[in-house]
PDB file of C-alpha atoms in Angstrom:
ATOM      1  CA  UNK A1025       6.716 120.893  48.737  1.00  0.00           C
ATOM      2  CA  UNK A1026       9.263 121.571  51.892  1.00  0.00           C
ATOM      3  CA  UNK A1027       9.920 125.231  50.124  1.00  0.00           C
ATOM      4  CA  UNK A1028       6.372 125.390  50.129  1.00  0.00           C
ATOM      5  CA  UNK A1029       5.887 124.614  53.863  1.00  0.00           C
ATOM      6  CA  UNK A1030       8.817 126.825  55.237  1.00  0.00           C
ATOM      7  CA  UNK A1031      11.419 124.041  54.775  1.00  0.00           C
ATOM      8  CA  UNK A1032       9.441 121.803  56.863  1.00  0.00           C
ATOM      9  CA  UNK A1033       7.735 118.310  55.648  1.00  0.00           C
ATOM     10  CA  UNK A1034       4.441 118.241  54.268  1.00  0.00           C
ATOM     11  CA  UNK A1035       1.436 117.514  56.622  1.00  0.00           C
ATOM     12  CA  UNK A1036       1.121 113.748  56.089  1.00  0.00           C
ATOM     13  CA  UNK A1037       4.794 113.206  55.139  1.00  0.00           C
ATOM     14  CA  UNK A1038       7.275 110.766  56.967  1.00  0.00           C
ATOM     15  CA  UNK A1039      10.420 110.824  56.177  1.00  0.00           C
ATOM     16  CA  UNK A1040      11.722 107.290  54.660  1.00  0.00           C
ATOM     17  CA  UNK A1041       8.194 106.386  54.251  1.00  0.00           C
ATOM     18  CA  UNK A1042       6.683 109.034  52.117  1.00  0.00           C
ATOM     19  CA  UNK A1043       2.624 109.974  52.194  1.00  0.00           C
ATOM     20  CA  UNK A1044       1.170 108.082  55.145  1.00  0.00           C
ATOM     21  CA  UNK A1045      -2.678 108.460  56.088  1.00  0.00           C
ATOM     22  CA  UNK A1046      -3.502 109.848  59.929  1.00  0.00           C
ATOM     23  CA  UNK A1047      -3.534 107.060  62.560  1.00  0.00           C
ATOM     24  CA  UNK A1048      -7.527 106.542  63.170  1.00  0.00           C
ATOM     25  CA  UNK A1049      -8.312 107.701  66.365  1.00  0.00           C
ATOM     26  CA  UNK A1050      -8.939 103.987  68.890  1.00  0.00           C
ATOM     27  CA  UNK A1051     -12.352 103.047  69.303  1.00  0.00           C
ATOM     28  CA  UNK A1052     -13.509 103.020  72.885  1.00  0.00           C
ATOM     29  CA  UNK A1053     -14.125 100.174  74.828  1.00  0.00           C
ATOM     30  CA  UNK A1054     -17.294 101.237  75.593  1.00  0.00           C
ATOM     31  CA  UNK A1055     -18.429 100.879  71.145  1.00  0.00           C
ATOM     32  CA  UNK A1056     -16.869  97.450  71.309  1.00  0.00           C
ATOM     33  CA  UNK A1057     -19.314  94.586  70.778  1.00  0.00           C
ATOM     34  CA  UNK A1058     -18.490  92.764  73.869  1.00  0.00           C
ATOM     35  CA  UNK A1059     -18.620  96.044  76.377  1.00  0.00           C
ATOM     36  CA  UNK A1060     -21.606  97.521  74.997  1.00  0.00           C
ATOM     37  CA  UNK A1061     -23.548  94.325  74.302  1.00  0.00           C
ATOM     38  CA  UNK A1062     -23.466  93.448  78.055  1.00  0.00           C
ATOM     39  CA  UNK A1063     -24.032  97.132  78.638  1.00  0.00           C
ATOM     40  CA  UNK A1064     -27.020  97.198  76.442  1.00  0.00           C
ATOM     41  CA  UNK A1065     -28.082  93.806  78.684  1.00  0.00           C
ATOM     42  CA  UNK A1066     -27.519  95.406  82.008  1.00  0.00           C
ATOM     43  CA  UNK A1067     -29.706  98.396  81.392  1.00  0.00           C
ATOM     44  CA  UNK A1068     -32.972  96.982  80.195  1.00  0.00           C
ATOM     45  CA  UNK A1069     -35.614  98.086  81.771  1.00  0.00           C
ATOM     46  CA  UNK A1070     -38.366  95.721  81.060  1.00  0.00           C
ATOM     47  CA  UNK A1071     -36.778  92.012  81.513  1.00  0.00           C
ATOM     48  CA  UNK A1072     -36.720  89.760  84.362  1.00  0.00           C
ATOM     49  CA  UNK A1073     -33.320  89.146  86.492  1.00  0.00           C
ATOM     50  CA  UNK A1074     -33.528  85.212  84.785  1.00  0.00           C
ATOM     51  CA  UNK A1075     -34.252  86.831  81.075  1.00  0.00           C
ATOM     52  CA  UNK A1076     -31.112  89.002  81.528  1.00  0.00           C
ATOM     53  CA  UNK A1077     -28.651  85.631  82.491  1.00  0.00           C
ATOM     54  CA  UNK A1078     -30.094  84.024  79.334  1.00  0.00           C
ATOM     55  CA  UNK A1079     -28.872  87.389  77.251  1.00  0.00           C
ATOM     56  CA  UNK A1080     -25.746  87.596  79.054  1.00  0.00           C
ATOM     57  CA  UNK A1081     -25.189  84.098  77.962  1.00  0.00           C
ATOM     58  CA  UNK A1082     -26.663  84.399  74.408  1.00  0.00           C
ATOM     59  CA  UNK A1083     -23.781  87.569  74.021  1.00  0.00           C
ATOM     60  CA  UNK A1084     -20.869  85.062  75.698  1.00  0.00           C
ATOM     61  CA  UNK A1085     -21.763  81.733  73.769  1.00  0.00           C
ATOM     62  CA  UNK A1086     -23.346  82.867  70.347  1.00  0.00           C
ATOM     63  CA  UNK A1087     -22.176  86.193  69.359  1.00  0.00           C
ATOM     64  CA  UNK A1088     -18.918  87.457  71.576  1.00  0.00           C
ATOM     65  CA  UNK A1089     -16.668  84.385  69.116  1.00  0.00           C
ATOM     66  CA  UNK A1090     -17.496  86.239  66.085  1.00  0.00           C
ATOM     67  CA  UNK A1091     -17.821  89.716  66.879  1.00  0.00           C
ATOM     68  CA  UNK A1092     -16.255  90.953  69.736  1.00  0.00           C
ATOM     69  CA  UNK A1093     -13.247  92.470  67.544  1.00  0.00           C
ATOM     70  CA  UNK A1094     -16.057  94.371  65.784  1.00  0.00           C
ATOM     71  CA  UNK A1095     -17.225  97.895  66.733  1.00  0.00           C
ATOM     72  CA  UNK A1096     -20.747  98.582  67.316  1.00  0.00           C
ATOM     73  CA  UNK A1097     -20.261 102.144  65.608  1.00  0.00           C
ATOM     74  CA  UNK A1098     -19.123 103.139  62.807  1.00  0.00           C
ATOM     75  CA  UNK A1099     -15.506 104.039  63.550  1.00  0.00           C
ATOM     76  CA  UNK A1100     -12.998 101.432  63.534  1.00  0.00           C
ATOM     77  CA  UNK A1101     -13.764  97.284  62.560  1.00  0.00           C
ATOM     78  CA  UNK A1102     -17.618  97.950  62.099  1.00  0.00           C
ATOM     79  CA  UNK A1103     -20.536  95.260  61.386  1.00  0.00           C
ATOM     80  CA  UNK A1104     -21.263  94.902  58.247  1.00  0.00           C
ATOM     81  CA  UNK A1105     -24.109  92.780  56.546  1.00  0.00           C
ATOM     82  CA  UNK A1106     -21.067  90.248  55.734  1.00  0.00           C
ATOM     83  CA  UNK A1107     -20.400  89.431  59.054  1.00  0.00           C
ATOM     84  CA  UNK A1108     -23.818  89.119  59.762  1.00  0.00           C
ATOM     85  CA  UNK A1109     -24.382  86.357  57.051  1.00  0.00           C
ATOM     86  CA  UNK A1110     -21.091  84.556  58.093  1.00  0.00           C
ATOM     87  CA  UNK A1111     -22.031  84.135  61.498  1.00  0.00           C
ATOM     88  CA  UNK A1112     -25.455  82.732  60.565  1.00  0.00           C
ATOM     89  CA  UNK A1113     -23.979  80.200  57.651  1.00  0.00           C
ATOM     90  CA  UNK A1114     -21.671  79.292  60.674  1.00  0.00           C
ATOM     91  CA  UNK A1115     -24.258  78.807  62.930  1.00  0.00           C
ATOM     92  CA  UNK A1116     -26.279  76.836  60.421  1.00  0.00           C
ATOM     93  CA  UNK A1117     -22.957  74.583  59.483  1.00  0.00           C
ATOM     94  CA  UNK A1118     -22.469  73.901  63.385  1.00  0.00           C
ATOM     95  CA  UNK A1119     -18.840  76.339  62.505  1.00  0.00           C
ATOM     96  CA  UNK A1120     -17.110  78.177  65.645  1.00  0.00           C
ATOM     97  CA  UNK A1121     -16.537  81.426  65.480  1.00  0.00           C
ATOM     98  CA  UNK A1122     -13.170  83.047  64.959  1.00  0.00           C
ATOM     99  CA  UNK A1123     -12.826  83.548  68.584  1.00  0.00           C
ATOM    100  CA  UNK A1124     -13.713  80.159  69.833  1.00  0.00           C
ATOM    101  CA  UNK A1125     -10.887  77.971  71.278  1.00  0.00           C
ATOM    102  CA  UNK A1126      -9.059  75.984  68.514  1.00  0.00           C
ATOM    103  CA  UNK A1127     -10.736  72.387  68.427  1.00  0.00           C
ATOM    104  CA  UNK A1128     -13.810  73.971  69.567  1.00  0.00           C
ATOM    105  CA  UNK A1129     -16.970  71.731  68.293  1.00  0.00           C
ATOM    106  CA  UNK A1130     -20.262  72.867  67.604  1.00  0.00           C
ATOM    107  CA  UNK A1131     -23.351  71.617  66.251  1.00  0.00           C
ATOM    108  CA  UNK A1132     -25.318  73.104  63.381  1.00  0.00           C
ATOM    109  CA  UNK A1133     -28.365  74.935  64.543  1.00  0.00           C
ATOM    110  CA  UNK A1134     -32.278  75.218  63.462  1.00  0.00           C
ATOM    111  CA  UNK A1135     -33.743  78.306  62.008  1.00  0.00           C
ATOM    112  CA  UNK A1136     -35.781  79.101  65.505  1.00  0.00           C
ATOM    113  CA  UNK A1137     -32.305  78.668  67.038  1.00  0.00           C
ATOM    114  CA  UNK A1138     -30.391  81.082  65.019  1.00  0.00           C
ATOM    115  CA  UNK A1139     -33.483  83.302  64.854  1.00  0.00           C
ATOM    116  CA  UNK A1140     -33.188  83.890  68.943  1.00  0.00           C
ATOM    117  CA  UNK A1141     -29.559  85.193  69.037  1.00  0.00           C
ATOM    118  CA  UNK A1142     -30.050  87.148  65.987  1.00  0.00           C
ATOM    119  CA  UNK A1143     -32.744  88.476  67.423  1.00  0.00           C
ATOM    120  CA  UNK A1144     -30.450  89.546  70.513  1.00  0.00           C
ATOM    121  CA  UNK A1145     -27.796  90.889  68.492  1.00  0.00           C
ATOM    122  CA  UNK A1146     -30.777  93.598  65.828  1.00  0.00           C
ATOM    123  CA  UNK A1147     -31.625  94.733  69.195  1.00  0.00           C
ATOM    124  CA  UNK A1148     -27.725  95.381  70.350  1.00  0.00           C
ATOM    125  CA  UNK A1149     -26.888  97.246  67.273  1.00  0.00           C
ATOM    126  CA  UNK A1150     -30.707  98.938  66.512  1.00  0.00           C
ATOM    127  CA  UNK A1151     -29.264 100.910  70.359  1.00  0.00           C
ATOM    128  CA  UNK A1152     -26.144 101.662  68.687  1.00  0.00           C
ATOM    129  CA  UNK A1153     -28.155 103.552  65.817  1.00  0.00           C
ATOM    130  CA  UNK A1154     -31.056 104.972  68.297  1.00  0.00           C
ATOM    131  CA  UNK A1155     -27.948 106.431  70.849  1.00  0.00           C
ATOM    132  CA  UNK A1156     -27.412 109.764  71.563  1.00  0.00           C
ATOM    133  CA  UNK A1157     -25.583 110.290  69.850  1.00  0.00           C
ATOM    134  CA  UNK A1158     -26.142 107.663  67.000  1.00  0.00           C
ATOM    135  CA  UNK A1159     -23.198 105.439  66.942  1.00  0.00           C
ATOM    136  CA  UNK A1160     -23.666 104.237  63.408  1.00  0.00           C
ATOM    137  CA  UNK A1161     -26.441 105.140  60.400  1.00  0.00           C
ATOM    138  CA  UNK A1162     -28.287 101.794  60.050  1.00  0.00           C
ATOM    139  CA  UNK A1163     -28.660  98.274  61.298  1.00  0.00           C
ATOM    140  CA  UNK A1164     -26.588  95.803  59.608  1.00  0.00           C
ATOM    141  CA  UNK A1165     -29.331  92.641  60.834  1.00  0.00           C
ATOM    142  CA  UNK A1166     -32.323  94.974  59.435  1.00  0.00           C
ATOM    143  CA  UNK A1167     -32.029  93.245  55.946  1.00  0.00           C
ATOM    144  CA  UNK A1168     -30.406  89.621  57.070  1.00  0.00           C
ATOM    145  CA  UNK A1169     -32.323  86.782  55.643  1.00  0.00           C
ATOM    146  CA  UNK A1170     -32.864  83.680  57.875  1.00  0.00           C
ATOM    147  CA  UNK A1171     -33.159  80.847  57.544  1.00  0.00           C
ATOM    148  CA  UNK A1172     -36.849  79.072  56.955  1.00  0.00           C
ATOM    149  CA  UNK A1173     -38.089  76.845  59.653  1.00  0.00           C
ATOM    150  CA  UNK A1174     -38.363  72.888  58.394  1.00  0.00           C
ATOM    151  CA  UNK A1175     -41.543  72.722  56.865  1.00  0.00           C
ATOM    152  CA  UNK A1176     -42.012  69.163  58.149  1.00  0.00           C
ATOM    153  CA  UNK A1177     -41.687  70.444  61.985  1.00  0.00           C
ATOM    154  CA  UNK A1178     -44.893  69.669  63.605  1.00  0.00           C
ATOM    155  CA  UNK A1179     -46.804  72.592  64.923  1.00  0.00           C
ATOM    156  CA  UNK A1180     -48.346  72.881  68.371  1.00  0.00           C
ATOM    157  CA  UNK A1181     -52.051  71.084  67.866  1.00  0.00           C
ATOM    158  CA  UNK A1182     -54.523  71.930  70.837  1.00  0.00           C
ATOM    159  CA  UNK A1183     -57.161  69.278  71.875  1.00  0.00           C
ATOM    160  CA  UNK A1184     -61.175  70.415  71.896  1.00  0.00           C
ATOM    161  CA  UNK A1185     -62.653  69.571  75.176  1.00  0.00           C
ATOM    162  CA  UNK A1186     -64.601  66.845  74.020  1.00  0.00           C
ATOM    163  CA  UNK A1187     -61.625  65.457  71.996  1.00  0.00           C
ATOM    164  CA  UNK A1188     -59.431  65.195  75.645  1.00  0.00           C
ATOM    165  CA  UNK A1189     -62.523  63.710  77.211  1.00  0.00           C
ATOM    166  CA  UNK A1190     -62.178  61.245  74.485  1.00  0.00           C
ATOM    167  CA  UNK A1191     -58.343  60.215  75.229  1.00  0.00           C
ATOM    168  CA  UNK A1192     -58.585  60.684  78.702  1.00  0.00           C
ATOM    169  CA  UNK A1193     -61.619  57.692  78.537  1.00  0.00           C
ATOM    170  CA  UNK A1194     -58.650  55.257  76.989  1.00  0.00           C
ATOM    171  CA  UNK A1195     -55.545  56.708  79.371  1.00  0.00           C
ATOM    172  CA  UNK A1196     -54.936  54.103  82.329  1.00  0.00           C
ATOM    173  CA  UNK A1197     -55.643  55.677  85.826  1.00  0.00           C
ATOM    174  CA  UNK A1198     -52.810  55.431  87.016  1.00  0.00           C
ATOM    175  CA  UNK A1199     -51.034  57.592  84.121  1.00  0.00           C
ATOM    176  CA  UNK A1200     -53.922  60.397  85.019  1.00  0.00           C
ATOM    177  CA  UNK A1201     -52.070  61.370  88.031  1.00  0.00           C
TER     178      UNK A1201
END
């Protein structure tokens, strides 16, 4: 193979080590969760200045501990549906993330709970796929499964006017005010 090169080593040869693949090129900050979730965040359009805090702090507290080693494109650590399902059998367990501070405690969460950040996070990586250019081919939330609400939660129940005319009749005055 050197005779075959001009008496030089073979593209991809080190010498002691044989055969060795490329280095991949780094990812950018800018495709890494963390950057480009809170630059997703800060460039909505259509939210309130209060709605974008509550992201910001969604990305910090529920998704940054598991995936801000991950990229959001498709070079380098990328999402997969894996992680995906991890995170949200940690979040239903009440597990910390990787990330979190050792001894960090959490408590397990309920399906609307988990549904919220997951929510957040489709949205994050759905940008990544509709970028120009796309930084990945598909959405690894598109397919999660969550989890199903309790079935014994109570759902909102709204009175008929002449039902609340009814309770109000047997409500002490004092508790009207």
């Amino acid at each position: 193979m050197v005779n075959g090169h001009g008496q030089q080593w073979p593209p991809g040869w080190i010498k002691g080590k044989g055969f060795v693949k490329p280095d991949e090129p780094a990812v950018p900050d800018a495709e890494m969760f963390a950057v480009y979730a809170h630059a997703y965040v800060g460039l909505l359009t259509d939210i309130s200045d209060h709605t974008r805090t509550n992201y910001t702090t969604f990305i910090d507290n529920h998704l940054i501990p598991w995936f801000a080693e991950l990229s959001v494109s498709d070079r380098g650590p990328r999402f997969t549906r894996a992680h995906i399902s991890q995170w949200i059998l940690d979040l239903q367990g009440g597990k910390p993330g990787p990330l979190h501070p050792a001894g960090t405690e959490r408590r397990p969460y309920a399906a609307k709970t988990i549904a919220n950040p997951h929510g957040l996070l489709f949205s994050i990586l759905q940008a990544a796929v509709t970028s120009d250019p796309p930084l990945r081919d598909s959405n690894p939330c598109a397919h999660t499964r969550l989890p199903k609400g309790n079935d014994t939660e109570d759902d909102e129940v709204f009175l008929e006017p002449d039902e609340y005319a009814l309770l109000r009749q047997h409500v002490r005055a004092d508790a009207l005010d």
